[in-house]
Amino acid sequence: MTMHPMPRGQEIERRTASGYTGLAVGLVLLAAAIFFFVNVAAAGPRTLALAIPLALAGAFVLAGLYMLQPNEAAILLLFGAYKGTDRLEGLRWANPFYKKQKISLRAHNLASDRLKVNDKRGNPIEIAAAIVWRVRDTAQASFDVEDYAEYVRIQAEAAVRHLASSYAYDEGEDLHEGEMTLRAGQDKVAQSLIRELTDRFDQAGIVVEDAKLTHLAYAAEIAQVMLRRQQAEAIIAARSKIVHGAVSMVEMALKGLSERDIVHLDDERRAAMVSNLLVVLCSEGEAQPVINTGTLYQ
C-alpha cells in the first residue's frame, strides 16, 4: 500500500472586526439590560423578558473580544477547524465561538548546548551555536508539528552535529587545497548552517534569521596533543622559511664572489663555505667566528 504524505497546513489571513466597536455594542446591550432590570417593578414582566435576552446578547458580544500585542497573532479555530490567522494588533473582535490560540511572531534566540562531535577527520571536538529564528507560517507551526519550540531545539542540535562532522576542525596535509574548515572558514560555515537549518525548519513554518558558532574547540582529551601538533607545524613552517631565505642568501654570496672575481673556490671549499654560511644563517643562537690566520687551505 502506498503511503501518501499528509498535506501541510497553510496560513489563511483572517481579518477580524475592531474590538472597540464590539466593546461599545456589548456595553450598550448590557446597559439596556440593566435599565430594564431596574424598571422591572414598574413595567412588569414584559420588561424582564426584554432584559434577559439583552444581557445574554451583551455577554455574547463581549466574549468575542481579545487583544493582540505587536508581533503576535491569533489562530482562530471553530470546533477544531482552522478558520484563519489574525495578525492585526490591538483590541479585536471575532466570533465568540472561535477559539483564539495566540502565537508569538517575535524573534527567538536559541543557544545550543556544547556538543561533543567527531569532525571529518574523526577527532572529537566541542561545538555550540546561537540561532535566531521566528515563526513564518502560524498554521504550519501549530498543526504540522507537535511542539514547534521543541522541534526547533532538536533539529538545531541535529544540524550542528551534522555540520561538525562534514568539515575538518583545522587545515592539514590530508585535506584538498582550499578545502573549507570549521576554524578557518567560520563565515562560510555559518552560511552552510543557515541553509541546513532552513531546510529542516521549513516543515514547521520557521524561518532562520541568523546562526553563528559560539564555541569551537578540541575536546579536552586531545586538546593538549593537538596543541603540540599545531606548535610543531608552526615550527616546521618557520624553519622552512628560514632555510629558504638562507639558501637564497648563500646563492647570492657565491654569485657575487664569482662575478667580482674576488676569490676562486674549488668544489670542496665551495661546499665548506656553503655549510658554514647555512650554519650561521639557520642557527638559533649566535655563531662564534673562528679566525683563520693561515692560508685559505690551512
PDB file of C-alpha atoms in Angstrom:
ATOM      1  CA  MET A   1       0.000   0.000   0.000  1.00  0.00           C
ATOM      2  CA  THR A   2       1.394   3.386  -0.988  1.00  0.00           C
ATOM      3  CA  MET A   3       1.608   5.940   1.802  1.00  0.00           C
ATOM      4  CA  HIS A   4       0.877   9.498   0.783  1.00  0.00           C
ATOM      5  CA  PRO A   5       2.300  12.378   2.827  1.00  0.00           C
ATOM      6  CA  MET A   6      -0.215  14.324   4.850  1.00  0.00           C
ATOM      7  CA  PRO A   7      -0.973  17.783   3.456  1.00  0.00           C
ATOM      8  CA  ARG A   8       0.769  20.633   5.155  1.00  0.00           C
ATOM      9  CA  GLY A   9      -1.060  23.409   6.911  1.00  0.00           C
ATOM     10  CA  GLN A  10      -1.039  26.774   5.189  1.00  0.00           C
ATOM     11  CA  GLU A  11      -1.779  30.045   6.884  1.00  0.00           C
ATOM     12  CA  ILE A  12      -5.003  31.814   5.904  1.00  0.00           C
ATOM     13  CA  GLU A  13      -5.227  35.521   6.620  1.00  0.00           C
ATOM     14  CA  ARG A  14      -8.380  36.309   8.595  1.00  0.00           C
ATOM     15  CA  ARG A  15      -9.451  39.913   9.014  1.00  0.00           C
ATOM     16  CA  THR A  16     -11.473  40.456  12.180  1.00  0.00           C
ATOM     17  CA  ALA A  17     -13.559  43.390  13.389  1.00  0.00           C
ATOM     18  CA  SER A  18     -12.322  46.219  15.561  1.00  0.00           C
ATOM     19  CA  GLY A  19     -12.604  45.350  19.225  1.00  0.00           C
ATOM     20  CA  TYR A  20     -13.624  48.870  20.148  1.00  0.00           C
ATOM     21  CA  THR A  21     -16.805  48.549  18.087  1.00  0.00           C
ATOM     22  CA  GLY A  22     -17.564  45.199  19.700  1.00  0.00           C
ATOM     23  CA  LEU A  23     -16.851  46.643  23.153  1.00  0.00           C
ATOM     24  CA  ALA A  24     -19.216  49.569  22.523  1.00  0.00           C
ATOM     25  CA  VAL A  25     -22.010  47.295  21.249  1.00  0.00           C
ATOM     26  CA  GLY A  26     -21.635  44.911  24.179  1.00  0.00           C
ATOM     27  CA  LEU A  27     -21.687  47.708  26.745  1.00  0.00           C
ATOM     28  CA  VAL A  28     -24.774  49.272  25.146  1.00  0.00           C
ATOM     29  CA  LEU A  29     -26.599  45.935  25.270  1.00  0.00           C
ATOM     30  CA  LEU A  30     -25.652  45.411  28.910  1.00  0.00           C
ATOM     31  CA  ALA A  31     -26.644  48.959  29.791  1.00  0.00           C
ATOM     32  CA  ALA A  32     -30.035  48.405  28.154  1.00  0.00           C
ATOM     33  CA  ALA A  33     -30.488  45.147  30.055  1.00  0.00           C
ATOM     34  CA  ILE A  34     -29.643  46.856  33.357  1.00  0.00           C
ATOM     35  CA  PHE A  35     -32.053  49.654  32.552  1.00  0.00           C
ATOM     36  CA  PHE A  36     -34.896  47.172  32.026  1.00  0.00           C
ATOM     37  CA  PHE A  37     -33.964  45.257  35.172  1.00  0.00           C
ATOM     38  CA  VAL A  38     -34.091  48.461  37.214  1.00  0.00           C
ATOM     39  CA  ASN A  39     -37.522  49.313  35.825  1.00  0.00           C
ATOM     40  CA  VAL A  40     -38.959  45.783  36.018  1.00  0.00           C
ATOM     41  CA  ALA A  41     -41.082  46.576  39.084  1.00  0.00           C
ATOM     42  CA  ALA A  42     -42.817  49.452  37.343  1.00  0.00           C
ATOM     43  CA  ALA A  43     -43.090  47.972  33.855  1.00  0.00           C
ATOM     44  CA  GLY A  44     -43.945  44.406  34.735  1.00  0.00           C
ATOM     45  CA  PRO A  45     -42.788  41.027  33.461  1.00  0.00           C
ATOM     46  CA  ARG A  46     -42.654  42.166  29.840  1.00  0.00           C
ATOM     47  CA  THR A  47     -39.629  44.325  30.669  1.00  0.00           C
ATOM     48  CA  LEU A  48     -37.885  41.349  32.287  1.00  0.00           C
ATOM     49  CA  ALA A  49     -38.494  39.326  29.124  1.00  0.00           C
ATOM     50  CA  LEU A  50     -36.566  42.006  27.187  1.00  0.00           C
ATOM     51  CA  ALA A  51     -33.794  42.442  29.756  1.00  0.00           C
ATOM     52  CA  ILE A  52     -32.648  38.803  29.806  1.00  0.00           C
ATOM     53  CA  PRO A  53     -32.041  38.494  26.006  1.00  0.00           C
ATOM     54  CA  LEU A  54     -30.271  41.872  26.010  1.00  0.00           C
ATOM     55  CA  ALA A  55     -27.978  40.763  28.832  1.00  0.00           C
ATOM     56  CA  LEU A  56     -27.213  37.479  27.092  1.00  0.00           C
ATOM     57  CA  ALA A  57     -26.536  39.292  23.810  1.00  0.00           C
ATOM     58  CA  GLY A  58     -24.220  41.770  25.552  1.00  0.00           C
ATOM     59  CA  ALA A  59     -22.295  38.964  27.258  1.00  0.00           C
ATOM     60  CA  PHE A  60     -22.089  37.101  23.930  1.00  0.00           C
ATOM     61  CA  VAL A  61     -20.631  40.145  22.159  1.00  0.00           C
ATOM     62  CA  LEU A  62     -18.115  40.851  24.931  1.00  0.00           C
ATOM     63  CA  ALA A  63     -16.993  37.210  24.890  1.00  0.00           C
ATOM     64  CA  GLY A  64     -15.661  37.747  21.362  1.00  0.00           C
ATOM     65  CA  LEU A  65     -13.129  40.377  22.451  1.00  0.00           C
ATOM     66  CA  TYR A  66      -9.410  39.601  22.561  1.00  0.00           C
ATOM     67  CA  MET A  67      -6.212  41.621  22.405  1.00  0.00           C
ATOM     68  CA  LEU A  68      -3.045  41.154  20.326  1.00  0.00           C
ATOM     69  CA  GLN A  69       0.307  42.773  21.010  1.00  0.00           C
ATOM     70  CA  PRO A  70       2.760  43.803  18.260  1.00  0.00           C
ATOM     71  CA  ASN A  71       4.346  40.743  16.605  1.00  0.00           C
ATOM     72  CA  GLU A  72       1.655  38.460  17.959  1.00  0.00           C
ATOM     73  CA  ALA A  73      -1.010  36.507  16.068  1.00  0.00           C
ATOM     74  CA  ALA A  74      -4.172  34.607  16.960  1.00  0.00           C
ATOM     75  CA  ILE A  75      -5.090  31.306  15.349  1.00  0.00           C
ATOM     76  CA  LEU A  76      -8.879  31.074  15.045  1.00  0.00           C
ATOM     77  CA  LEU A  77     -10.449  27.621  15.458  1.00  0.00           C
ATOM     78  CA  LEU A  78     -14.133  26.792  15.203  1.00  0.00           C
ATOM     79  CA  PHE A  79     -14.894  23.436  16.821  1.00  0.00           C
ATOM     80  CA  GLY A  80     -11.437  22.189  15.862  1.00  0.00           C
ATOM     81  CA  ALA A  81     -11.493  23.509  12.281  1.00  0.00           C
ATOM     82  CA  TYR A  82      -8.875  26.089  11.289  1.00  0.00           C
ATOM     83  CA  LYS A  83     -10.544  29.290  10.100  1.00  0.00           C
ATOM     84  CA  GLY A  84      -7.583  31.628   9.723  1.00  0.00           C
ATOM     85  CA  THR A  85      -4.974  33.708  11.487  1.00  0.00           C
ATOM     86  CA  ASP A  86      -5.415  37.266  12.699  1.00  0.00           C
ATOM     87  CA  ARG A  87      -2.182  39.334  12.718  1.00  0.00           C
ATOM     88  CA  LEU A  88      -3.744  42.772  13.442  1.00  0.00           C
ATOM     89  CA  GLU A  89      -2.596  44.192  16.768  1.00  0.00           C
ATOM     90  CA  GLY A  90      -4.768  45.908  19.333  1.00  0.00           C
ATOM     91  CA  LEU A  91      -8.264  45.134  20.618  1.00  0.00           C
ATOM     92  CA  ARG A  92     -10.012  42.774  18.180  1.00  0.00           C
ATOM     93  CA  TRP A  93     -13.383  41.061  17.934  1.00  0.00           C
ATOM     94  CA  ALA A  94     -14.248  37.711  16.348  1.00  0.00           C
ATOM     95  CA  ASN A  95     -16.971  35.121  16.590  1.00  0.00           C
ATOM     96  CA  PRO A  96     -17.219  34.218  20.302  1.00  0.00           C
ATOM     97  CA  PHE A  97     -17.356  30.546  19.336  1.00  0.00           C
ATOM     98  CA  TYR A  98     -13.865  30.843  17.876  1.00  0.00           C
ATOM     99  CA  LYS A  99     -11.033  29.522  19.997  1.00  0.00           C
ATOM    100  CA  LYS A 100      -8.272  32.146  19.950  1.00  0.00           C
ATOM    101  CA  GLN A 101      -4.875  30.458  20.167  1.00  0.00           C
ATOM    102  CA  LYS A 102      -2.172  33.101  20.444  1.00  0.00           C
ATOM    103  CA  ILE A 103       1.271  32.566  18.937  1.00  0.00           C
ATOM    104  CA  SER A 104       4.355  34.813  19.100  1.00  0.00           C
ATOM    105  CA  LEU A 105       5.856  36.172  15.883  1.00  0.00           C
ATOM    106  CA  ARG A 106       8.848  37.704  17.655  1.00  0.00           C
ATOM    107  CA  ALA A 107      12.457  36.639  17.047  1.00  0.00           C
ATOM    108  CA  HIS A 108      13.648  33.870  19.359  1.00  0.00           C
ATOM    109  CA  ASN A 109      17.211  33.119  20.452  1.00  0.00           C
ATOM    110  CA  LEU A 110      18.352  29.524  20.796  1.00  0.00           C
ATOM    111  CA  ALA A 111      21.757  28.878  22.363  1.00  0.00           C
ATOM    112  CA  SER A 112      22.598  25.230  21.840  1.00  0.00           C
ATOM    113  CA  ASP A 113      24.462  23.203  24.428  1.00  0.00           C
ATOM    114  CA  ARG A 114      28.117  22.392  23.900  1.00  0.00           C
ATOM    115  CA  LEU A 115      28.062  19.207  21.855  1.00  0.00           C
ATOM    116  CA  LYS A 116      30.910  16.725  21.604  1.00  0.00           C
ATOM    117  CA  VAL A 117      31.101  15.555  17.985  1.00  0.00           C
ATOM    118  CA  ASN A 118      33.696  13.940  15.732  1.00  0.00           C
ATOM    119  CA  ASP A 119      34.836  16.177  12.896  1.00  0.00           C
ATOM    120  CA  LYS A 120      35.551  14.995   9.354  1.00  0.00           C
ATOM    121  CA  ARG A 121      38.899  13.538  10.454  1.00  0.00           C
ATOM    122  CA  GLY A 122      37.285  11.705  13.366  1.00  0.00           C
ATOM    123  CA  ASN A 123      38.797  13.994  16.009  1.00  0.00           C
ATOM    124  CA  PRO A 124      36.462  14.776  18.932  1.00  0.00           C
ATOM    125  CA  ILE A 125      35.581  18.467  19.115  1.00  0.00           C
ATOM    126  CA  GLU A 126      33.252  20.655  21.153  1.00  0.00           C
ATOM    127  CA  ILE A 127      30.858  22.896  19.229  1.00  0.00           C
ATOM    128  CA  ALA A 128      27.919  25.175  20.038  1.00  0.00           C
ATOM    129  CA  ALA A 129      25.826  27.664  18.065  1.00  0.00           C
ATOM    130  CA  ALA A 130      23.442  30.586  18.591  1.00  0.00           C
ATOM    131  CA  ILE A 131      20.391  30.622  16.309  1.00  0.00           C
ATOM    132  CA  VAL A 132      17.867  33.420  15.739  1.00  0.00           C
ATOM    133  CA  TRP A 133      14.505  32.207  14.418  1.00  0.00           C
ATOM    134  CA  ARG A 134      10.887  33.278  14.169  1.00  0.00           C
ATOM    135  CA  VAL A 135       7.538  31.796  13.134  1.00  0.00           C
ATOM    136  CA  ARG A 136       6.795  32.442   9.459  1.00  0.00           C
ATOM    137  CA  ASP A 137       3.630  30.357   8.940  1.00  0.00           C
ATOM    138  CA  THR A 138       1.425  30.068  12.013  1.00  0.00           C
ATOM    139  CA  ALA A 139      -0.648  27.203  10.591  1.00  0.00           C
ATOM    140  CA  GLN A 140       2.402  25.035   9.888  1.00  0.00           C
ATOM    141  CA  ALA A 141       3.941  25.805  13.269  1.00  0.00           C
ATOM    142  CA  SER A 142       0.724  24.865  15.073  1.00  0.00           C
ATOM    143  CA  PHE A 143      -0.571  21.914  13.061  1.00  0.00           C
ATOM    144  CA  ASP A 144       2.369  20.274  11.235  1.00  0.00           C
ATOM    145  CA  VAL A 145       4.499  19.655  14.330  1.00  0.00           C
ATOM    146  CA  GLU A 146       3.545  18.767  17.897  1.00  0.00           C
ATOM    147  CA  ASP A 147       5.586  21.459  19.640  1.00  0.00           C
ATOM    148  CA  TYR A 148       7.385  23.859  17.314  1.00  0.00           C
ATOM    149  CA  ALA A 149       9.741  25.199  20.023  1.00  0.00           C
ATOM    150  CA  GLU A 150      10.891  21.686  20.932  1.00  0.00           C
ATOM    151  CA  TYR A 151      11.094  20.820  17.234  1.00  0.00           C
ATOM    152  CA  VAL A 152      13.427  23.770  16.655  1.00  0.00           C
ATOM    153  CA  ARG A 153      15.658  22.772  19.575  1.00  0.00           C
ATOM    154  CA  ILE A 154      16.056  19.147  18.478  1.00  0.00           C
ATOM    155  CA  GLN A 155      16.536  19.930  14.784  1.00  0.00           C
ATOM    156  CA  ALA A 156      19.070  22.657  15.613  1.00  0.00           C
ATOM    157  CA  GLU A 157      21.139  20.158  17.600  1.00  0.00           C
ATOM    158  CA  ALA A 158      20.968  17.665  14.726  1.00  0.00           C
ATOM    159  CA  ALA A 159      22.044  20.327  12.227  1.00  0.00           C
ATOM    160  CA  VAL A 160      25.022  21.415  14.355  1.00  0.00           C
ATOM    161  CA  ARG A 161      26.139  17.788  14.749  1.00  0.00           C
ATOM    162  CA  HIS A 162      25.875  17.182  11.004  1.00  0.00           C
ATOM    163  CA  LEU A 163      27.778  20.399  10.261  1.00  0.00           C
ATOM    164  CA  ALA A 164      30.634  19.454  12.600  1.00  0.00           C
ATOM    165  CA  SER A 165      31.012  16.030  11.011  1.00  0.00           C
ATOM    166  CA  SER A 166      31.052  17.498   7.494  1.00  0.00           C
ATOM    167  CA  TYR A 167      34.195  19.625   7.933  1.00  0.00           C
ATOM    168  CA  ALA A 168      37.608  19.206   9.471  1.00  0.00           C
ATOM    169  CA  TYR A 169      38.399  21.327  12.518  1.00  0.00           C
ATOM    170  CA  ASP A 170      41.627  22.745  11.103  1.00  0.00           C
ATOM    171  CA  GLU A 171      43.783  22.616   8.000  1.00  0.00           C
ATOM    172  CA  GLY A 172      46.088  19.671   7.383  1.00  0.00           C
ATOM    173  CA  GLU A 173      48.072  17.786   4.790  1.00  0.00           C
ATOM    174  CA  ASP A 174      45.245  15.258   4.310  1.00  0.00           C
ATOM    175  CA  LEU A 175      42.833  17.939   3.029  1.00  0.00           C
ATOM    176  CA  HIS A 176      42.486  19.193  -0.512  1.00  0.00           C
ATOM    177  CA  GLU A 177      43.894  22.602  -1.287  1.00  0.00           C
ATOM    178  CA  GLY A 178      41.368  25.316  -0.468  1.00  0.00           C
ATOM    179  CA  GLU A 179      39.033  22.944   1.388  1.00  0.00           C
ATOM    180  CA  MET A 180      36.946  24.769   3.976  1.00  0.00           C
ATOM    181  CA  THR A 181      37.490  24.047   7.676  1.00  0.00           C
ATOM    182  CA  LEU A 182      35.477  24.918  10.759  1.00  0.00           C
ATOM    183  CA  ARG A 183      38.184  27.139  12.193  1.00  0.00           C
ATOM    184  CA  ALA A 184      39.362  28.980   9.079  1.00  0.00           C
ATOM    185  CA  GLY A 185      36.031  29.389   7.265  1.00  0.00           C
ATOM    186  CA  GLN A 186      33.631  30.416  10.020  1.00  0.00           C
ATOM    187  CA  ASP A 187      31.646  32.830   7.822  1.00  0.00           C
ATOM    188  CA  LYS A 188      31.073  30.178   5.148  1.00  0.00           C
ATOM    189  CA  VAL A 189      30.364  27.579   7.836  1.00  0.00           C
ATOM    190  CA  ALA A 190      27.711  29.890   9.295  1.00  0.00           C
ATOM    191  CA  GLN A 191      26.060  30.241   5.865  1.00  0.00           C
ATOM    192  CA  SER A 192      26.107  26.461   5.478  1.00  0.00           C
ATOM    193  CA  LEU A 193      24.494  26.113   8.904  1.00  0.00           C
ATOM    194  CA  ILE A 194      21.751  28.607   7.982  1.00  0.00           C
ATOM    195  CA  ARG A 195      20.968  26.673   4.788  1.00  0.00           C
ATOM    196  CA  GLU A 196      20.693  23.367   6.632  1.00  0.00           C
ATOM    197  CA  LEU A 197      18.559  24.873   9.395  1.00  0.00           C
ATOM    198  CA  THR A 198      16.270  26.464   6.792  1.00  0.00           C
ATOM    199  CA  ASP A 199      15.718  23.083   5.144  1.00  0.00           C
ATOM    200  CA  ARG A 200      14.975  21.435   8.492  1.00  0.00           C
ATOM    201  CA  PHE A 201      12.686  24.206   9.809  1.00  0.00           C
ATOM    202  CA  ASP A 202      10.678  24.619   6.611  1.00  0.00           C
ATOM    203  CA  GLN A 203       8.235  21.870   7.607  1.00  0.00           C
ATOM    204  CA  ALA A 204       7.363  23.754  10.796  1.00  0.00           C
ATOM    205  CA  GLY A 205       6.917  27.152   9.125  1.00  0.00           C
ATOM    206  CA  ILE A 206      10.001  28.542  10.861  1.00  0.00           C
ATOM    207  CA  VAL A 207      12.448  30.969   9.242  1.00  0.00           C
ATOM    208  CA  VAL A 208      16.102  31.273  10.307  1.00  0.00           C
ATOM    209  CA  GLU A 209      17.302  34.861  10.531  1.00  0.00           C
ATOM    210  CA  ASP A 210      20.868  34.248  11.734  1.00  0.00           C
ATOM    211  CA  ALA A 211      23.121  31.477  13.006  1.00  0.00           C
ATOM    212  CA  LYS A 212      26.682  31.649  14.319  1.00  0.00           C
ATOM    213  CA  LEU A 213      29.086  29.282  16.042  1.00  0.00           C
ATOM    214  CA  THR A 214      29.637  30.422  19.629  1.00  0.00           C
ATOM    215  CA  HIS A 215      32.087  27.728  20.736  1.00  0.00           C
ATOM    216  CA  LEU A 216      34.600  25.654  18.796  1.00  0.00           C
ATOM    217  CA  ALA A 217      37.460  23.715  20.368  1.00  0.00           C
ATOM    218  CA  TYR A 218      39.070  20.324  20.502  1.00  0.00           C
ATOM    219  CA  ALA A 219      37.690  18.024  23.184  1.00  0.00           C
ATOM    220  CA  ALA A 220      39.612  18.060  26.463  1.00  0.00           C
ATOM    221  CA  GLU A 221      41.097  14.591  25.985  1.00  0.00           C
ATOM    222  CA  ILE A 222      43.006  15.574  22.824  1.00  0.00           C
ATOM    223  CA  ALA A 223      43.396  19.330  23.305  1.00  0.00           C
ATOM    224  CA  GLN A 224      46.997  19.096  24.581  1.00  0.00           C
ATOM    225  CA  VAL A 225      48.024  16.692  21.812  1.00  0.00           C
ATOM    226  CA  MET A 226      46.536  18.925  19.132  1.00  0.00           C
ATOM    227  CA  LEU A 227      48.189  21.978  20.678  1.00  0.00           C
ATOM    228  CA  ARG A 228      51.592  20.304  20.415  1.00  0.00           C
ATOM    229  CA  ARG A 229      50.780  19.358  16.824  1.00  0.00           C
ATOM    230  CA  GLN A 230      49.931  22.942  15.972  1.00  0.00           C
ATOM    231  CA  GLN A 231      53.127  24.138  17.627  1.00  0.00           C
ATOM    232  CA  ALA A 232      55.148  21.576  15.662  1.00  0.00           C
ATOM    233  CA  GLU A 233      53.509  22.641  12.406  1.00  0.00           C
ATOM    234  CA  ALA A 234      54.284  26.284  13.204  1.00  0.00           C
ATOM    235  CA  ILE A 235      57.927  25.458  13.958  1.00  0.00           C
ATOM    236  CA  ILE A 236      58.262  23.457  10.737  1.00  0.00           C
ATOM    237  CA  ALA A 237      56.751  26.310   8.718  1.00  0.00           C
ATOM    238  CA  ALA A 238      59.098  28.835  10.340  1.00  0.00           C
ATOM    239  CA  ARG A 239      62.147  26.604   9.769  1.00  0.00           C
ATOM    240  CA  SER A 240      61.171  26.100   6.148  1.00  0.00           C
ATOM    241  CA  LYS A 241      61.024  29.835   5.620  1.00  0.00           C
ATOM    242  CA  ILE A 242      64.390  30.352   7.356  1.00  0.00           C
ATOM    243  CA  VAL A 243      66.083  27.661   5.243  1.00  0.00           C
ATOM    244  CA  HIS A 244      64.592  29.061   2.049  1.00  0.00           C
ATOM    245  CA  GLY A 245      65.923  32.509   2.910  1.00  0.00           C
ATOM    246  CA  ALA A 246      69.337  31.140   3.900  1.00  0.00           C
ATOM    247  CA  VAL A 247      69.736  29.236   0.628  1.00  0.00           C
ATOM    248  CA  SER A 248      68.865  32.392  -1.312  1.00  0.00           C
ATOM    249  CA  MET A 249      71.452  34.403   0.639  1.00  0.00           C
ATOM    250  CA  VAL A 250      74.163  31.759   0.107  1.00  0.00           C
ATOM    251  CA  GLU A 251      73.375  31.712  -3.600  1.00  0.00           C
ATOM    252  CA  MET A 252      73.672  35.493  -3.756  1.00  0.00           C
ATOM    253  CA  ALA A 253      77.009  35.386  -1.865  1.00  0.00           C
ATOM    254  CA  LEU A 254      78.554  32.783  -4.157  1.00  0.00           C
ATOM    255  CA  LYS A 255      77.271  34.553  -7.246  1.00  0.00           C
ATOM    256  CA  GLY A 256      78.682  37.881  -6.034  1.00  0.00           C
ATOM    257  CA  LEU A 257      82.126  36.374  -5.296  1.00  0.00           C
ATOM    258  CA  SER A 258      82.224  34.716  -8.703  1.00  0.00           C
ATOM    259  CA  GLU A 259      81.090  37.788 -10.669  1.00  0.00           C
ATOM    260  CA  ARG A 260      83.529  40.141  -8.939  1.00  0.00           C
ATOM    261  CA  ASP A 261      86.386  37.613  -9.205  1.00  0.00           C
ATOM    262  CA  ILE A 262      87.252  38.143  -5.537  1.00  0.00           C
ATOM    263  CA  VAL A 263      88.281  34.585  -4.788  1.00  0.00           C
ATOM    264  CA  HIS A 264      88.309  31.280  -6.652  1.00  0.00           C
ATOM    265  CA  LEU A 265      86.977  28.276  -4.758  1.00  0.00           C
ATOM    266  CA  ASP A 266      87.166  24.657  -5.752  1.00  0.00           C
ATOM    267  CA  ASP A 267      84.219  22.352  -5.148  1.00  0.00           C
ATOM    268  CA  GLU A 268      85.449  21.237  -1.711  1.00  0.00           C
ATOM    269  CA  ARG A 269      85.994  24.778  -0.420  1.00  0.00           C
ATOM    270  CA  ARG A 270      82.742  25.923  -2.001  1.00  0.00           C
ATOM    271  CA  ALA A 271      80.903  23.154  -0.122  1.00  0.00           C
ATOM    272  CA  ALA A 272      82.631  24.124   3.130  1.00  0.00           C
ATOM    273  CA  MET A 273      81.654  27.750   2.620  1.00  0.00           C
ATOM    274  CA  VAL A 274      78.058  26.833   1.899  1.00  0.00           C
ATOM    275  CA  SER A 275      77.958  24.657   5.027  1.00  0.00           C
ATOM    276  CA  ASN A 276      79.394  27.415   7.217  1.00  0.00           C
ATOM    277  CA  LEU A 277      77.020  30.042   5.861  1.00  0.00           C
ATOM    278  CA  LEU A 278      73.982  27.794   6.356  1.00  0.00           C
ATOM    279  CA  VAL A 279      75.040  27.088   9.934  1.00  0.00           C
ATOM    280  CA  VAL A 280      75.365  30.808  10.624  1.00  0.00           C
ATOM    281  CA  LEU A 281      72.086  31.753   8.947  1.00  0.00           C
ATOM    282  CA  CYS A 282      69.969  28.857  10.251  1.00  0.00           C
ATOM    283  CA  SER A 283      71.340  28.640  13.775  1.00  0.00           C
ATOM    284  CA  GLU A 284      69.036  29.656  16.620  1.00  0.00           C
ATOM    285  CA  GLY A 285      71.944  31.084  18.640  1.00  0.00           C
ATOM    286  CA  GLU A 286      74.730  33.441  17.702  1.00  0.00           C
ATOM    287  CA  ALA A 287      77.560  31.803  15.737  1.00  0.00           C
ATOM    288  CA  GLN A 288      81.065  32.030  17.211  1.00  0.00           C
ATOM    289  CA  PRO A 289      83.548  33.001  14.470  1.00  0.00           C
ATOM    290  CA  VAL A 290      86.881  31.148  14.086  1.00  0.00           C
ATOM    291  CA  ILE A 291      89.634  33.394  12.721  1.00  0.00           C
ATOM    292  CA  ASN A 292      91.994  31.687  10.291  1.00  0.00           C
ATOM    293  CA  THR A 293      95.448  33.376  10.367  1.00  0.00           C
ATOM    294  CA  GLY A 294      96.972  30.992   7.888  1.00  0.00           C
ATOM    295  CA  THR A 295      96.294  30.425   4.221  1.00  0.00           C
ATOM    296  CA  LEU A 296      92.988  29.656   2.654  1.00  0.00           C
ATOM    297  CA  TYR A 297      93.704  25.915   2.819  1.00  0.00           C
ATOM    298  CA  GLN A 298      95.230  25.754   6.320  1.00  0.00           C
TER     299      GLN A 298
END
